[in-house]
Amino acid sequence: EPSWSPDGSTLVFASDASGSSDLWIQSLGEARPRQLTRDPAADAQPSFSPDGEWIAFRSERAGGGLFKVRVRDGSEERLTTFGFHPQWSPAGDLILFSGSTVRTGPRKLYVVRADGSNQREIAGEAIGRFTSGSATFGWLNSVRAAWHPDGRRISLWGREGDGAWSFETIGIEGGTPVRSTISDETQEQLRTELTLRRFVWAGTRRFLYFEGERDQAKNIWRVAIDPSTLEWKGEPERLTTSAGEDGDIALSADGR
């Protein structure tokens, strides 16, 4: 579960090297990482703030929830009493997170201010279109979400009730979603041979990077995007070719 610092010099990640899951910092010029959190409860799912000063994360301590830790001195603050997979907004003012990790049934998304205030649910109606379909799809009825690079919208990826995959982008204050056009050829590929899961946007707005599975191999895939219309261009491109399991994508700020 790595996350890049904005300047590209450091990675934070979760590891149980000390006995329980904690956050560790690895500077690219250093030989060894340093331990950042030391609570006996599990800490995971770190996300660097855009200014590089804080890391938001999920912890099981004190009943579970979201916390943030200052990179400089390790001081910690609680943000929420629940939630998973925090993601800082590009502007650093908000943190997007999910209310559950359950793979079936309803999912909810929330944002909270960086100081832990003004927590609220967002995109409920849009998510409902993904989670109200047939139980035949099982965990596929869950929704993947990520910030759009403009910081005022989020993008949603999931399977709707008719079985078709859909990529939608909607403002955090609501409004009409923009549904990306996906070609029939790509829809057929997604229906029969390729499953795309968690994704991240490139800062250029020209690419999406997905965790994808085909032929029992989990790799990193890329989809080209028209930044003005959000249309998917061409077919998904496989970037890694390992026969094992590639995941937990962290894209550097420079997009390289």
CSV table of C-alpha atoms in Angstrom, one decimal:
chain,number,residue,atom,x,y,z
A,1,GLU,CA,0.0,0.0,0.0
A,2,PRO,CA,2.6,2.6,-1.0
A,3,SER,CA,2.0,6.3,-1.4
A,4,TRP,CA,4.5,8.8,-3.0
A,5,SER,CA,5.4,12.1,-1.4
A,6,PRO,CA,4.6,15.0,-3.7
A,7,ASP,CA,8.3,15.7,-4.4
A,8,GLY,CA,8.9,12.1,-5.4
A,9,SER,CA,11.7,11.6,-2.9
A,10,THR,CA,9.9,9.4,-0.4
A,11,LEU,CA,7.5,6.5,-0.2
A,12,VAL,CA,5.3,5.6,2.8
A,13,PHE,CA,4.0,2.0,3.0
A,14,ALA,CA,2.5,-0.5,5.5
A,15,SER,CA,4.6,-3.3,6.9
A,16,ASP,CA,4.4,-5.8,9.8
A,17,ALA,CA,8.3,-5.9,10.1
A,18,SER,CA,8.0,-4.7,13.7
A,19,GLY,CA,5.4,-7.3,14.6
A,20,SER,CA,2.2,-5.5,13.9
A,21,SER,CA,1.1,-3.5,10.8
A,22,ASP,CA,2.7,0.0,11.0
A,23,LEU,CA,3.6,2.8,8.6
A,24,TRP,CA,7.1,3.1,7.4
A,25,ILE,CA,8.9,5.8,5.4
A,26,GLN,CA,11.5,5.0,2.7
A,27,SER,CA,13.6,7.9,1.4
A,28,LEU,CA,14.9,6.9,-2.0
A,29,GLY,CA,18.4,8.0,-1.2
A,30,GLU,CA,18.5,6.0,2.1
A,31,ALA,CA,19.4,2.4,2.6
A,32,ARG,CA,16.8,1.6,5.2
A,33,PRO,CA,13.2,2.8,5.9
A,34,ARG,CA,12.2,4.3,9.2
A,35,GLN,CA,9.2,3.4,11.3
A,36,LEU,CA,6.6,6.2,11.5
A,37,THR,CA,3.8,4.7,13.6
A,38,ARG,CA,4.1,2.3,16.6
A,39,ASP,CA,0.7,1.5,17.9
A,40,PRO,CA,0.0,-2.2,18.7
A,41,ALA,CA,-3.2,-1.9,16.6
A,42,ALA,CA,-2.9,-2.3,12.8
A,43,ASP,CA,-2.1,0.8,10.8
A,44,ALA,CA,-2.5,0.7,7.0
A,45,GLN,CA,-3.7,2.4,3.8
A,46,PRO,CA,-1.5,5.5,4.0
A,47,SER,CA,-2.0,8.5,1.8
A,48,PHE,CA,0.4,11.5,1.5
A,49,SER,CA,-1.0,15.0,1.7
A,50,PRO,CA,-0.2,17.2,-1.3
A,51,ASP,CA,2.1,19.5,0.9
A,52,GLY,CA,4.0,16.4,2.1
A,53,GLU,CA,3.5,17.3,5.8
A,54,TRP,CA,0.9,14.7,6.7
A,55,ILE,CA,-0.1,11.1,6.0
A,56,ALA,CA,-3.7,10.0,6.4
A,57,PHE,CA,-4.3,6.3,7.2
A,58,ARG,CA,-6.7,3.7,8.5
A,59,SER,CA,-6.1,2.4,12.0
A,60,GLU,CA,-7.8,-0.3,14.1
A,61,ARG,CA,-6.9,1.5,17.3
A,62,ALA,CA,-9.6,2.8,19.7
A,63,GLY,CA,-12.4,1.2,17.8
A,64,GLY,CA,-11.0,1.9,14.3
A,65,GLY,CA,-11.2,5.0,12.0
A,66,LEU,CA,-9.0,7.4,10.1
A,67,PHE,CA,-6.0,9.2,11.5
A,68,LYS,CA,-3.3,11.4,10.2
A,69,VAL,CA,0.4,11.5,11.3
A,70,ARG,CA,2.9,14.3,10.8
A,71,VAL,CA,5.9,13.2,8.8
A,72,ARG,CA,8.3,15.5,10.6
A,73,ASP,CA,7.7,14.4,14.2
A,74,GLY,CA,5.2,11.5,14.2
A,75,SER,CA,2.5,13.4,16.0
A,76,GLU,CA,-1.0,12.0,15.3
A,77,GLU,CA,-4.5,13.3,15.2
A,78,ARG,CA,-7.8,11.4,14.8
A,79,LEU,CA,-10.0,12.3,11.8
A,80,THR,CA,-13.0,10.0,11.9
A,81,THR,CA,-14.4,7.1,14.0
A,82,PHE,CA,-14.9,4.9,10.9
A,83,GLY,CA,-13.8,4.6,7.3
A,84,PHE,CA,-11.3,3.0,5.0
A,85,HIS,CA,-8.9,4.0,2.1
A,86,PRO,CA,-8.4,7.7,2.7
A,87,GLN,CA,-7.4,9.8,-0.3
A,88,TRP,CA,-6.3,13.4,-0.1
A,89,SER,CA,-7.8,15.8,-2.6
A,90,PRO,CA,-5.3,17.4,-5.0
A,91,ALA,CA,-5.7,20.8,-3.1
A,92,GLY,CA,-5.2,19.1,0.3
A,93,ASP,CA,-8.4,20.5,1.8
A,94,LEU,CA,-10.5,17.3,1.8
A,95,ILE,CA,-10.0,13.6,2.3
A,96,LEU,CA,-12.2,11.1,0.4
A,97,PHE,CA,-12.9,7.8,2.0
A,98,SER,CA,-15.3,4.8,1.9
A,99,GLY,CA,-17.6,3.8,4.7
A,100,SER,CA,-17.1,0.1,4.3
A,101,THR,CA,-14.9,-2.6,2.7
A,102,VAL,CA,-17.8,-5.0,2.3
A,103,ARG,CA,-17.8,-6.4,-1.3
A,104,THR,CA,-21.5,-6.9,-1.6
A,105,GLY,CA,-24.5,-4.6,-0.9
A,106,PRO,CA,-24.5,-0.8,-0.5
A,107,ARG,CA,-21.3,1.3,-0.4
A,108,LYS,CA,-21.0,4.8,0.8
A,109,LEU,CA,-18.5,7.5,0.1
A,110,TYR,CA,-17.6,10.4,2.4
A,111,VAL,CA,-15.4,13.5,2.5
A,112,VAL,CA,-14.0,15.1,5.6
A,113,ARG,CA,-11.9,18.3,6.0
A,114,ALA,CA,-8.2,17.9,6.6
A,115,ASP,CA,-8.8,18.9,10.3
A,116,GLY,CA,-11.4,16.2,10.8
A,117,SER,CA,-14.4,18.6,10.6
A,118,ASN,CA,-17.5,18.7,8.3
A,119,GLN,CA,-17.7,15.0,7.6
A,120,ARG,CA,-20.4,14.2,5.1
A,121,GLU,CA,-21.6,11.6,2.6
A,122,ILE,CA,-21.3,12.3,-1.1
A,123,ALA,CA,-22.5,10.9,-4.5
A,124,GLY,CA,-25.1,8.7,-2.9
A,125,GLU,CA,-27.5,8.7,-5.9
A,126,ALA,CA,-24.7,8.0,-8.4
A,127,ILE,CA,-23.3,5.1,-6.3
A,128,GLY,CA,-26.9,3.7,-6.0
A,129,ARG,CA,-26.8,2.9,-9.7
A,130,PHE,CA,-23.9,0.6,-9.2
A,131,THR,CA,-25.0,-1.1,-6.0
A,132,SER,CA,-28.7,-1.7,-6.8
A,133,GLY,CA,-28.2,-4.3,-9.5
A,134,SER,CA,-28.5,-8.1,-9.5
A,135,ALA,CA,-26.8,-10.0,-6.8
A,136,THR,CA,-25.5,-12.2,-9.6
A,137,PHE,CA,-22.5,-9.9,-9.9
A,138,GLY,CA,-21.5,-10.4,-6.3
A,139,TRP,CA,-18.6,-8.2,-5.2
A,140,LEU,CA,-18.6,-6.5,-8.6
A,141,ASN,CA,-21.5,-4.4,-7.3
A,142,SER,CA,-19.0,-2.5,-5.2
A,143,VAL,CA,-17.7,0.9,-6.4
A,144,ARG,CA,-14.2,2.1,-6.9
A,145,ALA,CA,-13.6,5.8,-6.5
A,146,ALA,CA,-10.8,8.3,-6.9
A,147,TRP,CA,-10.3,12.0,-7.1
A,148,HIS,CA,-10.4,13.6,-10.5
A,149,PRO,CA,-7.2,15.7,-10.9
A,150,ASP,CA,-9.2,19.0,-10.7
A,151,GLY,CA,-9.9,18.3,-7.0
A,152,ARG,CA,-13.6,19.2,-7.3
A,153,ARG,CA,-14.9,16.0,-8.7
A,154,ILE,CA,-14.6,12.3,-8.1
A,155,SER,CA,-14.7,9.4,-10.6
A,156,LEU,CA,-16.6,6.2,-10.0
A,157,TRP,CA,-16.0,2.8,-11.6
A,158,GLY,CA,-18.3,-0.2,-11.3
A,159,ARG,CA,-20.8,-2.5,-12.9
A,160,GLU,CA,-24.4,-1.4,-13.3
A,161,GLY,CA,-27.5,-3.5,-13.0
A,162,ASP,CA,-27.5,-4.4,-16.7
A,163,GLY,CA,-24.0,-5.9,-16.4
A,164,ALA,CA,-22.3,-3.1,-18.3
A,165,TRP,CA,-19.2,-1.4,-16.8
A,166,SER,CA,-19.5,2.3,-16.3
A,167,PHE,CA,-17.0,5.1,-15.5
A,168,GLU,CA,-18.7,8.3,-14.2
A,169,THR,CA,-17.3,11.6,-12.9
A,170,ILE,CA,-19.3,13.8,-10.6
A,171,GLY,CA,-18.8,16.9,-8.5
A,172,ILE,CA,-18.6,16.4,-4.8
A,173,GLU,CA,-21.4,19.0,-4.4
A,174,GLY,CA,-23.6,16.9,-6.7
A,175,GLY,CA,-24.8,17.7,-10.2
A,176,THR,CA,-25.2,15.6,-13.3
A,177,PRO,CA,-22.4,13.0,-13.7
A,178,VAL,CA,-20.3,12.8,-16.9
A,179,ARG,CA,-20.4,9.2,-18.1
A,180,SER,CA,-17.4,8.3,-20.1
A,181,THR,CA,-18.0,6.7,-23.5
A,182,ILE,CA,-16.5,3.2,-23.6
A,183,SER,CA,-16.4,1.4,-27.0
A,184,ASP,CA,-18.4,-1.8,-27.6
A,185,GLU,CA,-15.1,-3.6,-28.2
A,186,THR,CA,-13.8,-2.6,-24.8
A,187,GLN,CA,-17.1,-3.5,-23.1
A,188,GLU,CA,-16.9,-6.9,-24.6
A,189,GLN,CA,-13.3,-7.3,-23.4
A,190,LEU,CA,-14.4,-6.3,-19.9
A,191,ARG,CA,-17.4,-8.7,-20.0
A,192,THR,CA,-15.4,-11.8,-21.2
A,193,GLU,CA,-11.7,-11.6,-20.3
A,194,LEU,CA,-10.5,-8.6,-18.4
A,195,THR,CA,-11.6,-7.3,-15.0
A,196,LEU,CA,-10.4,-3.8,-14.0
A,197,ARG,CA,-10.6,-2.8,-10.3
A,198,ARG,CA,-9.0,0.0,-8.3
A,199,PHE,CA,-7.7,2.9,-10.3
A,200,VAL,CA,-5.9,6.2,-10.1
A,201,TRP,CA,-5.9,9.3,-12.4
A,202,ALA,CA,-2.7,10.7,-13.9
A,203,GLY,CA,-2.3,14.3,-13.1
A,204,THR,CA,-2.3,15.1,-16.8
A,205,ARG,CA,-5.9,13.8,-17.0
A,206,ARG,CA,-4.9,11.8,-20.1
A,207,PHE,CA,-4.6,8.3,-18.5
A,208,LEU,CA,-6.2,6.1,-15.9
A,209,TYR,CA,-4.2,3.3,-14.3
A,210,PHE,CA,-6.0,0.2,-13.1
A,211,GLU,CA,-5.3,-3.0,-11.3
A,212,GLY,CA,-6.5,-5.6,-13.8
A,213,GLU,CA,-6.9,-9.3,-13.9
A,214,ARG,CA,-6.8,-11.5,-17.0
A,215,ASP,CA,-6.1,-15.2,-17.3
A,216,GLN,CA,-5.6,-15.4,-13.5
A,217,ALA,CA,-2.7,-12.9,-13.7
A,218,LYS,CA,-3.1,-9.5,-11.9
A,219,ASN,CA,-1.2,-6.7,-13.6
A,220,ILE,CA,-1.2,-2.9,-14.0
A,221,TRP,CA,-3.2,-1.6,-17.0
A,222,ARG,CA,-3.6,1.8,-18.5
A,223,VAL,CA,-6.5,3.5,-20.3
A,224,ALA,CA,-6.1,6.6,-22.4
A,225,ILE,CA,-8.6,9.4,-21.7
A,226,ASP,CA,-9.7,12.4,-23.7
A,227,PRO,CA,-9.3,15.1,-21.0
A,228,SER,CA,-12.1,17.3,-22.3
A,229,THR,CA,-14.8,14.7,-22.9
A,230,LEU,CA,-13.5,11.9,-20.6
A,231,GLU,CA,-14.1,9.4,-23.4
A,232,TRP,CA,-12.0,6.2,-23.2
A,233,LYS,CA,-9.7,6.1,-26.2
A,234,GLY,CA,-8.6,2.8,-27.7
A,235,GLU,CA,-8.4,-0.5,-25.6
A,236,PRO,CA,-6.9,-1.0,-22.2
A,237,GLU,CA,-3.1,-1.4,-22.4
A,238,ARG,CA,-1.3,-3.9,-20.2
A,239,LEU,CA,1.8,-2.3,-18.6
A,240,THR,CA,3.2,-5.1,-16.5
A,241,THR,CA,3.5,-8.8,-17.6
A,242,SER,CA,4.2,-10.7,-14.4
A,243,ALA,CA,2.4,-14.0,-14.0
A,244,GLY,CA,2.0,-13.2,-10.3
A,245,GLU,CA,0.1,-10.4,-8.7
A,246,ASP,CA,0.7,-6.7,-9.3
A,247,GLY,CA,-1.4,-4.2,-7.4
A,248,ASP,CA,-1.5,-1.3,-4.9
A,249,ILE,CA,-0.8,1.3,-7.6
A,250,ALA,CA,1.0,4.5,-6.5
A,251,LEU,CA,1.6,7.0,-9.3
A,252,SER,CA,4.3,9.6,-8.8
A,253,ALA,CA,3.3,13.2,-8.9
A,254,ASP,CA,5.2,13.8,-12.2
A,255,GLY,CA,3.2,11.0,-13.8
A,256,ARG,CA,6.3,9.1,-14.9
